[in-house]
Amino acid sequence: MKKEILQRVWSIIVIAGVAGVFYFIAIFFDVFVKVFFLTP
């Protein structure tokens, strides 16, 4: 029972981590594109 809960918590942490990484990449790419296109 405890192992199942731990497994579920780990899966949530992994999903949250992956989502956070994708979110960070999206923000970084957005800023990079804006800076790249706005600066002459």
N, CA, C and O atoms as a CHARMM CRD file, in Angstrom:
* protein
*
  160
    1    1 MET  N      0.83700  -1.20000   0.00000 PROA 1      0.00000
    2    1 MET  CA     0.00000   0.00000   0.00000 PROA 1      0.00000
    3    1 MET  C      0.87600   1.25600   0.00000 PROA 1      0.00000
    4    1 MET  O      0.66900   2.17700  -0.79000 PROA 1      0.00000
    5    2 LYS  N      1.86000   1.26900   0.90700 PROA 2      0.00000
    6    2 LYS  CA     2.75300   2.42200   0.99200 PROA 2      0.00000
    7    2 LYS  C      3.57400   2.56800  -0.29400 PROA 2      0.00000
    8    2 LYS  O      3.86000   3.68100  -0.73600 PROA 2      0.00000
    9    3 LYS  N      3.94800   1.42800  -0.88400 PROA 3      0.00000
   10    3 LYS  CA     4.74200   1.44600  -2.10900 PROA 3      0.00000
   11    3 LYS  C      3.94600   2.05000  -3.26900 PROA 3      0.00000
   12    3 LYS  O      4.49700   2.77200  -4.10000 PROA 3      0.00000
   13    4 GLU  N      2.65200   1.75100  -3.31700 PROA 4      0.00000
   14    4 GLU  CA     1.79300   2.30200  -4.37500 PROA 4      0.00000
   15    4 GLU  C      1.69900   3.81800  -4.27000 PROA 4      0.00000
   16    4 GLU  O      1.77600   4.52800  -5.27200 PROA 4      0.00000
   17    5 ILE  N      1.53100   4.30400  -3.04500 PROA 5      0.00000
   18    5 ILE  CA     1.44500   5.75100  -2.81600 PROA 5      0.00000
   19    5 ILE  C      2.75300   6.42500  -3.22900 PROA 5      0.00000
   20    5 ILE  O      2.74700   7.47300  -3.87500 PROA 5      0.00000
   21    6 LEU  N      3.87000   5.80900  -2.84700 PROA 6      0.00000
   22    6 LEU  CA     5.18800   6.34400  -3.18300 PROA 6      0.00000
   23    6 LEU  C      5.37800   6.39200  -4.69700 PROA 6      0.00000
   24    6 LEU  O      5.91500   7.35900  -5.23700 PROA 6      0.00000
   25    7 GLN  N      4.92700   5.32600  -5.37900 PROA 7      0.00000
   26    7 GLN  CA     5.03700   5.25700  -6.83800 PROA 7      0.00000
   27    7 GLN  C      4.20500   6.36800  -7.49200 PROA 7      0.00000
   28    7 GLN  O      4.63200   7.00100  -8.45700 PROA 7      0.00000
   29    8 ARG  N      3.00700   6.58500  -6.93800 PROA 8      0.00000
   30    8 ARG  CA     2.11400   7.61600  -7.47500 PROA 8      0.00000
   31    8 ARG  C      2.71600   9.00400  -7.28200 PROA 8      0.00000
   32    8 ARG  O      2.67700   9.84200  -8.18300 PROA 8      0.00000
   33    9 VAL  N      3.27400   9.23400  -6.08800 PROA 9      0.00000
   34    9 VAL  CA     3.92100  10.52200  -5.79400 PROA 9      0.00000
   35    9 VAL  C      5.09300  10.75800  -6.74300 PROA 9      0.00000
   36    9 VAL  O      5.27800  11.86400  -7.25200 PROA 9      0.00000
   37   10 TRP  N      5.89000   9.70100  -6.97900 PROA 10     0.00000
   38   10 TRP  CA     7.03800   9.81400  -7.88200 PROA 10     0.00000
   39   10 TRP  C      6.60300  10.15700  -9.29800 PROA 10     0.00000
   40   10 TRP  O      7.22100  10.99100  -9.96000 PROA 10     0.00000
   41   11 SER  N      5.51500   9.49900  -9.77000 PROA 11     0.00000
   42   11 SER  CA     5.02700   9.76600 -11.12600 PROA 11     0.00000
   43   11 SER  C      4.55700  11.21000 -11.25700 PROA 11     0.00000
   44   11 SER  O      4.77700  11.85000 -12.28500 PROA 11     0.00000
   45   12 ILE  N      3.90200  11.72700 -10.20000 PROA 12     0.00000
   46   12 ILE  CA     3.45100  13.12400 -10.20200 PROA 12     0.00000
   47   12 ILE  C      4.65000  14.07300 -10.24700 PROA 12     0.00000
   48   12 ILE  O      4.64000  15.06800 -10.97300 PROA 12     0.00000
   49   13 ILE  N      5.68400  13.75300  -9.46000 PROA 13     0.00000
   50   13 ILE  CA     6.89800  14.57900  -9.43500 PROA 13     0.00000
   51   13 ILE  C      7.57500  14.58600 -10.80800 PROA 13     0.00000
   52   13 ILE  O      8.01500  15.63200 -11.28500 PROA 13     0.00000
   53   14 VAL  N      7.65400  13.41300 -11.43400 PROA 14     0.00000
   54   14 VAL  CA     8.28800  13.29900 -12.75600 PROA 14     0.00000
   55   14 VAL  C      7.50300  14.09500 -13.79600 PROA 14     0.00000
   56   14 VAL  O      8.08800  14.83200 -14.58900 PROA 14     0.00000
   57   15 ILE  N      6.16300  13.94400 -13.79000 PROA 15     0.00000
   58   15 ILE  CA     5.31500  14.67100 -14.74200 PROA 15     0.00000
   59   15 ILE  C      5.44700  16.18500 -14.52800 PROA 15     0.00000
   60   15 ILE  O      5.55400  16.94800 -15.48800 PROA 15     0.00000
   61   16 ALA  N      5.44000  16.60800 -13.25600 PROA 16     0.00000
   62   16 ALA  CA     5.58100  18.02800 -12.93200 PROA 16     0.00000
   63   16 ALA  C      6.94700  18.55200 -13.38500 PROA 16     0.00000
   64   16 ALA  O      7.05500  19.66700 -13.89500 PROA 16     0.00000
   65   17 GLY  N      7.98100  17.74000 -13.19300 PROA 17     0.00000
   66   17 GLY  CA     9.33000  18.12200 -13.60800 PROA 17     0.00000
   67   17 GLY  C      9.44000  18.28400 -15.11100 PROA 17     0.00000
   68   17 GLY  O     10.01100  19.25900 -15.60000 PROA 17     0.00000
   69   18 VAL  N      8.88600  17.31900 -15.84600 PROA 18     0.00000
   70   18 VAL  CA     8.91500  17.38000 -17.31100 PROA 18     0.00000
   71   18 VAL  C      8.13000  18.59100 -17.80700 PROA 18     0.00000
   72   18 VAL  O      8.57800  19.30200 -18.70700 PROA 18     0.00000
   73   19 ALA  N      6.95500  18.82300 -17.21600 PROA 19     0.00000
   74   19 ALA  CA     6.13300  19.97500 -17.59100 PROA 19     0.00000
   75   19 ALA  C      6.87100  21.28000 -17.29600 PROA 19     0.00000
   76   19 ALA  O      6.82000  22.21900 -18.09100 PROA 19     0.00000
   77   20 GLY  N      7.55700  21.33700 -16.15100 PROA 20     0.00000
   78   20 GLY  CA     8.32500  22.52000 -15.78100 PROA 20     0.00000
   79   20 GLY  C      9.45400  22.79900 -16.76000 PROA 20     0.00000
   80   20 GLY  O      9.70700  23.94800 -17.12200 PROA 20     0.00000
   81   21 VAL  N     10.13500  21.73000 -17.18500 PROA 21     0.00000
   82   21 VAL  CA    11.23500  21.86600 -18.14900 PROA 21     0.00000
   83   21 VAL  C     10.70700  22.38400 -19.48600 PROA 21     0.00000
   84   21 VAL  O     11.29700  23.28100 -20.08700 PROA 21     0.00000
   85   22 PHE  N      9.58800  21.81200 -19.94900 PROA 22     0.00000
   86   22 PHE  CA     8.99400  22.26600 -21.21300 PROA 22     0.00000
   87   22 PHE  C      8.55400  23.72200 -21.11100 PROA 22     0.00000
   88   22 PHE  O      8.72700  24.49600 -22.05300 PROA 22     0.00000
   89   23 TYR  N      7.98000  24.09700 -19.95300 PROA 23     0.00000
   90   23 TYR  CA     7.52700  25.46400 -19.71800 PROA 23     0.00000
   91   23 TYR  C      8.70700  26.43200 -19.75500 PROA 23     0.00000
   92   23 TYR  O      8.62500  27.50400 -20.35500 PROA 23     0.00000
   93   24 PHE  N      9.81100  26.03900 -19.10200 PROA 24     0.00000
   94   24 PHE  CA    11.02100  26.85400 -19.07100 PROA 24     0.00000
   95   24 PHE  C     11.59200  27.03600 -20.47700 PROA 24     0.00000
   96   24 PHE  O     11.98700  28.13900 -20.85300 PROA 24     0.00000
   97   25 ILE  N     11.63300  25.94000 -21.25500 PROA 25     0.00000
   98   25 ILE  CA    12.13600  25.98900 -22.63000 PROA 25     0.00000
   99   25 ILE  C     11.25500  26.90700 -23.48000 PROA 25     0.00000
  100   25 ILE  O     11.76300  27.68000 -24.29200 PROA 25     0.00000
  101   26 ALA  N      9.93500  26.82100 -23.29200 PROA 26     0.00000
  102   26 ALA  CA     9.00100  27.65600 -24.05100 PROA 26     0.00000
  103   26 ALA  C      9.22500  29.13700 -23.75400 PROA 26     0.00000
  104   26 ALA  O      9.24700  29.95900 -24.67000 PROA 26     0.00000
  105   27 ILE  N      9.39000  29.47900 -22.47200 PROA 27     0.00000
  106   27 ILE  CA     9.64100  30.87400 -22.07800 PROA 27     0.00000
  107   27 ILE  C     10.98300  31.35300 -22.63400 PROA 27     0.00000
  108   27 ILE  O     11.07900  32.45000 -23.18400 PROA 27     0.00000
  109   28 PHE  N     12.02100  30.51700 -22.48300 PROA 28     0.00000
  110   28 PHE  CA    13.35500  30.86100 -22.96500 PROA 28     0.00000
  111   28 PHE  C     13.34000  31.08600 -24.47800 PROA 28     0.00000
  112   28 PHE  O     13.92700  32.04900 -24.97300 PROA 28     0.00000
  113   29 PHE  N     12.66900  30.19400 -25.20800 PROA 29     0.00000
  114   29 PHE  CA    12.59000  30.30100 -26.66600 PROA 29     0.00000
  115   29 PHE  C     11.83100  31.55800 -27.07500 PROA 29     0.00000
  116   29 PHE  O     12.21600  32.24000 -28.02500 PROA 29     0.00000
  117   30 ASP  N     10.73900  31.86500 -26.34700 PROA 30     0.00000
  118   30 ASP  CA     9.93500  33.04900 -26.63100 PROA 30     0.00000
  119   30 ASP  C     10.76100  34.32000 -26.43800 PROA 30     0.00000
  120   30 ASP  O     10.73500  35.21900 -27.28000 PROA 30     0.00000
  121   31 VAL  N     11.49400  34.39000 -25.32200 PROA 31     0.00000
  122   31 VAL  CA    12.34900  35.55200 -25.04200 PROA 31     0.00000
  123   31 VAL  C     13.45800  35.65800 -26.08500 PROA 31     0.00000
  124   31 VAL  O     13.76100  36.74800 -26.56800 PROA 31     0.00000
  125   32 PHE  N     14.06400  34.51800 -26.42900 PROA 32     0.00000
  126   32 PHE  CA    15.14200  34.49000 -27.41500 PROA 32     0.00000
  127   32 PHE  C     14.66300  35.00500 -28.77000 PROA 32     0.00000
  128   32 PHE  O     15.34500  35.80300 -29.41300 PROA 32     0.00000
  129   33 VAL  N     13.48500  34.54300 -29.19800 PROA 33     0.00000
  130   33 VAL  CA    12.91800  34.97200 -30.48600 PROA 33     0.00000
  131   33 VAL  C     12.62500  36.47100 -30.46900 PROA 33     0.00000
  132   33 VAL  O     12.92300  37.17500 -31.43500 PROA 33     0.00000
  133   34 LYS  N     12.03600  36.96500 -29.36100 PROA 34     0.00000
  134   34 LYS  CA    11.72300  38.39300 -29.25900 PROA 34     0.00000
  135   34 LYS  C     12.99500  39.23400 -29.32200 PROA 34     0.00000
  136   34 LYS  O     13.05500  40.22200 -30.05500 PROA 34     0.00000
  137   35 VAL  N     14.00500  38.84400 -28.55800 PROA 35     0.00000
  138   35 VAL  CA    15.27600  39.57800 -28.54000 PROA 35     0.00000
  139   35 VAL  C     15.93600  39.51000 -29.91500 PROA 35     0.00000
  140   35 VAL  O     16.45300  40.51000 -30.41400 PROA 35     0.00000
  141   36 PHE  N     15.91500  38.32400 -30.52400 PROA 36     0.00000
  142   36 PHE  CA    16.56600  38.11400 -31.81900 PROA 36     0.00000
  143   36 PHE  C     15.91600  38.94100 -32.92000 PROA 36     0.00000
  144   36 PHE  O     16.60400  39.47500 -33.79000 PROA 36     0.00000
  145   37 PHE  N     14.57000  39.04900 -32.87900 PROA 37     0.00000
  146   37 PHE  CA    13.87000  39.78000 -33.93600 PROA 37     0.00000
  147   37 PHE  C     13.75200  41.27700 -33.65600 PROA 37     0.00000
  148   37 PHE  O     13.65600  42.07200 -34.59100 PROA 37     0.00000
  149   38 LEU  N     13.75800  41.67300 -32.37500 PROA 38     0.00000
  150   38 LEU  CA    13.59100  43.08800 -32.04800 PROA 38     0.00000
  151   38 LEU  C     14.89700  43.86300 -32.14600 PROA 38     0.00000
  152   38 LEU  O     14.88700  45.06000 -32.43100 PROA 38     0.00000
  153   39 THR  N     16.03200  43.18500 -31.91000 PROA 39     0.00000
  154   39 THR  CA    17.31900  43.87300 -32.01700 PROA 39     0.00000
  155   39 THR  C     17.78900  43.87000 -33.46700 PROA 39     0.00000
  156   39 THR  O     17.73300  42.83500 -34.13200 PROA 39     0.00000
  157   40 PRO  N     18.25600  45.02400 -33.96800 PROA 40     0.00000
  158   40 PRO  CA    18.69400  45.10300 -35.36900 PROA 40     0.00000
  159   40 PRO  C     20.04100  44.42000 -35.61200 PROA 40     0.00000
  160   40 PRO  O     20.53200  44.40800 -36.74100 PROA 40     0.00000
